[in-house]
C-alpha positions as a printed Julia matrix, in Angstrom:
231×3 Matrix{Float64}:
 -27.37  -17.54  -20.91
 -25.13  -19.48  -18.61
 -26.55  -20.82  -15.22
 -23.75  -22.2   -12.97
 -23.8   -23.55   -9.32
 -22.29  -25.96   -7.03
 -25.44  -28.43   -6.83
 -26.74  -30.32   -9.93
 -30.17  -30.87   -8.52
 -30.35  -27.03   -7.92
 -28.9   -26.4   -11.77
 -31.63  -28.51  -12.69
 -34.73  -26.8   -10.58
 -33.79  -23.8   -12.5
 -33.12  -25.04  -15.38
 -37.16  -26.23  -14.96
 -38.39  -22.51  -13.29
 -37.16  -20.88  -16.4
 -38.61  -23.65  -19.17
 -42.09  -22.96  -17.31
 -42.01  -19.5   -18.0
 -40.16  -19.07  -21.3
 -39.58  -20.79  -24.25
 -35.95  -22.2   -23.86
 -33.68  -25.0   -25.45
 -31.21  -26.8   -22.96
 -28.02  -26.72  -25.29
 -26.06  -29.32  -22.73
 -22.68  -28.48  -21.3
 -20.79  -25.33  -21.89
 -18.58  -25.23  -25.16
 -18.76  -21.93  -26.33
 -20.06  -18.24  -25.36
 -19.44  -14.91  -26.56
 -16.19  -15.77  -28.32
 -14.8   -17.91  -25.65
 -14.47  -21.39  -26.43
 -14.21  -24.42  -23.0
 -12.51  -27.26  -23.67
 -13.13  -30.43  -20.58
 -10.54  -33.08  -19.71
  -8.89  -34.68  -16.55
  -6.73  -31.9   -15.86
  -9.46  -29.42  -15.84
 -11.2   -26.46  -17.66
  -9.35  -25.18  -20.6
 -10.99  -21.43  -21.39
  -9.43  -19.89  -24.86
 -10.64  -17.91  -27.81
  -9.17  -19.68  -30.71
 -11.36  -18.99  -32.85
 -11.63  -15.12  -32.06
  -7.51  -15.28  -32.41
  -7.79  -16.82  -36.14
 -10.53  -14.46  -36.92
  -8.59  -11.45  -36.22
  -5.57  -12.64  -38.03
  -7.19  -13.3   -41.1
  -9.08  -10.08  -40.34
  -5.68   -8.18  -40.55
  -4.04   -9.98  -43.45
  -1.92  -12.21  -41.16
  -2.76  -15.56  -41.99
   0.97  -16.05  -44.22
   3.11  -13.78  -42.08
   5.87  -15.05  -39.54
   4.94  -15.73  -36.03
   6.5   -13.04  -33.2
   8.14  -14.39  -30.2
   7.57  -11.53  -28.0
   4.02   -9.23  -28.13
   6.2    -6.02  -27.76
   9.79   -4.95  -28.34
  11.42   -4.46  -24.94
  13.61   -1.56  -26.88
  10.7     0.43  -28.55
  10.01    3.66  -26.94
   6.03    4.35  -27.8
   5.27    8.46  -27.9
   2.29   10.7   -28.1
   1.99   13.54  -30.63
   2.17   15.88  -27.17
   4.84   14.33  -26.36
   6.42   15.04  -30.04
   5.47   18.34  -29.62
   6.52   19.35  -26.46
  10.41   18.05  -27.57
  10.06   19.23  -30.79
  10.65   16.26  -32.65
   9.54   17.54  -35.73
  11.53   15.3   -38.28
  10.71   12.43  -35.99
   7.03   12.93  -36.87
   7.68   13.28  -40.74
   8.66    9.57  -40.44
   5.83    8.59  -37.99
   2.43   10.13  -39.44
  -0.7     9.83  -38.05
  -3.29    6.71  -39.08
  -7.1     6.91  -39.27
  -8.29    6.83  -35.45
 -11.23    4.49  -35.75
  -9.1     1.1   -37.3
  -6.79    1.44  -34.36
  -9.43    1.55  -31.89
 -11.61   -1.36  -33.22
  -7.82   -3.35  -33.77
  -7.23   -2.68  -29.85
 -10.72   -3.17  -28.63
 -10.52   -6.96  -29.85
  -6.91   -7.44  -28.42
  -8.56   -5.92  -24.93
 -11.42   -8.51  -25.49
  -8.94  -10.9   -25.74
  -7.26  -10.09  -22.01
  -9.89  -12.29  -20.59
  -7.66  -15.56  -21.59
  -4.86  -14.13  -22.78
  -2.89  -12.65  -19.65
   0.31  -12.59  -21.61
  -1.18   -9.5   -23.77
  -1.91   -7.54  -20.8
   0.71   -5.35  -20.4
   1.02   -4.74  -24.42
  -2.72   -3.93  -24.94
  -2.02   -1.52  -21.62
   0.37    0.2   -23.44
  -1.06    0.46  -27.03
  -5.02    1.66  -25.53
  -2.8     5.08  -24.07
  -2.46    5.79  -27.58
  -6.28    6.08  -29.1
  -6.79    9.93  -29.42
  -4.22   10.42  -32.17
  -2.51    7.42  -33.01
   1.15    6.84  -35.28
   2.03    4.63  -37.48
   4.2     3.03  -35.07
   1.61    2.53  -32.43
  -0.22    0.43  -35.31
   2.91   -1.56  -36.27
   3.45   -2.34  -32.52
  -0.53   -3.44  -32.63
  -0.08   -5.35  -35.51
   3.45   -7.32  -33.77
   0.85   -8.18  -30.67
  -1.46  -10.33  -33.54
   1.45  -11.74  -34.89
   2.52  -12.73  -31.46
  -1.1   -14.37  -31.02
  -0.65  -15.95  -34.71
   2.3   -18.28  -32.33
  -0.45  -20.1   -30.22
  -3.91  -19.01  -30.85
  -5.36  -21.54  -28.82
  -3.45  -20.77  -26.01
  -5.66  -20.09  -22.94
  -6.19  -20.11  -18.7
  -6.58  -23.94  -17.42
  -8.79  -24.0   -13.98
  -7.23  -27.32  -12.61
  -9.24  -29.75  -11.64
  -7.59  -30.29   -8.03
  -9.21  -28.38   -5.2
  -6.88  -26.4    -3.45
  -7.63  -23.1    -2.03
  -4.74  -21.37   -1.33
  -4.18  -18.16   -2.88
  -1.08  -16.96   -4.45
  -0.12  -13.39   -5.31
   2.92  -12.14   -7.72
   2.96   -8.24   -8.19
   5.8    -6.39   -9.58
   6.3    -2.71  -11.37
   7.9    -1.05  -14.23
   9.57    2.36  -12.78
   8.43    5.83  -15.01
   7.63    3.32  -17.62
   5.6     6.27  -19.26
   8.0     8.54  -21.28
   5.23   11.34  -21.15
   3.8    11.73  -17.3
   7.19    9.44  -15.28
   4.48    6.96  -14.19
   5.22    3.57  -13.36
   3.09    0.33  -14.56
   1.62   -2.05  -12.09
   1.29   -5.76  -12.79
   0.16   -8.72  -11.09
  -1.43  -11.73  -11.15
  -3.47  -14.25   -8.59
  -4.02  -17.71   -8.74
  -6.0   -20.07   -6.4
  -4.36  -23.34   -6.28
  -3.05  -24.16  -10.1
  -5.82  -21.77  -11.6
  -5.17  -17.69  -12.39
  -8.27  -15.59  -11.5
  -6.74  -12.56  -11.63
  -4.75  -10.43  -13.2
  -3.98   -6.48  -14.15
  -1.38   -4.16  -16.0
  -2.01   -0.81  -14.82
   0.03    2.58  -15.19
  -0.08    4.12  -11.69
  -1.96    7.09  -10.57
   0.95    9.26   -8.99
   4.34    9.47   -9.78
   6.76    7.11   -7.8
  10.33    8.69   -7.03
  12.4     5.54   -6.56
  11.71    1.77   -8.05
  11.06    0.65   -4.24
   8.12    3.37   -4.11
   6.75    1.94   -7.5
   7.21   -1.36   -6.12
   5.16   -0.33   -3.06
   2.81    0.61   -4.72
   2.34   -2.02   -6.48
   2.38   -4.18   -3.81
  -0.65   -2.35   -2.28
  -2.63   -2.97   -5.81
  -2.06   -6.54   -5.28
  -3.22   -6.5    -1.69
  -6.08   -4.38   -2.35
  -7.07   -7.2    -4.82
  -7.13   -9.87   -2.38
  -8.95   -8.57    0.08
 -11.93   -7.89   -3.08
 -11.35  -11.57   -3.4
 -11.06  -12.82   -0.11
């Protein structure tokens, strides 16, 4: 249980409410909670799960294997068995079998877990969690590149500076008919207050854009939708 607040003496009065009417222990400043770890300096608040990365990649067998640079190939094209189907890419499919459904879905439920401090995944887990019904051997092999992308700096993580500033800062931006299936484009942005990033999304879009401005515009209203939650 976490109790947060801008006023130590009001921390502390609650602190007390709750010891009077349950048996609590006080375990000092925050360090560690539901896999993420908090790490305090001048600069400011360092929040990573380095010890949820390493688990994972000895989990999968990666401890000895080379580091990626990227989490995805910018040159893979990702399909769904419909989509196989519908073209008919029947020797395609000999080559790219199916893989048992529930160890893809429990390898891409920890990468999603690990979206809360790891913004740089976003788009890749985005892509991969379109692919749980019935998923290939490539969409595991592209799972599989994301950990060894993690492997490169597991303790790598969201600062929240330590200088006040309050002005908000918004970067959107869109992938035209990124989806080879449905023609839908992927929204992405990200929001920071001051030095620190509070928010951040990669989404495929609901309705198909016709141009890259459209996509772009629609992305743009995403973002702006965003703020105003925020603001």
């Amino acid at each position: 249980m976490l109790v947060t607040g801008s006023s130590l003496k009001l921390i502390e009065e609650t602190k007390k409410a709750l010891q009077s009417a349950f048996k609590m222990k006080d375990l000092g400043e925050l360090k560690y909670f539901l896999g993420i770890e908090f790490a305090r300096s001048t600069a400011g608040i360092l929040m990573h799960q380095r010890k949820y990365t390493l688990d994972l990649i000895a989990e999968e067998g990666m401890t000895a294997v080379k580091p990626a640079a990227t989490p995805m190939d910018a040159n893979i094209k990702l399909t769904s068995k419909l989509y196989d189907d519908h073209v008919n890419q029947k020797q395609e499919e000999l080559h790219d079998p199916l893989i048992d459904q529930a160890t893809y879905q429990k390898l891409i439920g920890k990468l999603l877990y690990l979206n809360m401090t790891r913004p740089d995944i976003a788009f890749s887990t985005q892509t991969l969690s379109q692919f749980l019904n019935q998923p290939k051997k490539s969409h595991m092999e592209a799972a599989l590149r994301v950990v060894k992308y993690l492997k490169r700096q597991p303790g790598q993580g969201i600062l929240l500076s330590s200088q006040s500033d309050n002005q908000i800062t918004a970067f959107c931006d869109a992938d035209w008919a990124a989806c080879a299936l449905t023609r839908k484009s992927v929204t992405g942005y990200l929001i920071k207050m001051g030095k620190s990033l509070i928010s951040w999304k990669a989404k495929k879009q609901t309705t198909v854009s016709r141009s890259s401005a459209e996509a772009e515009y629609r992305s743009m209203s995403s973002t702006i939708s965003e703020l105003v939650w925020l603001l």
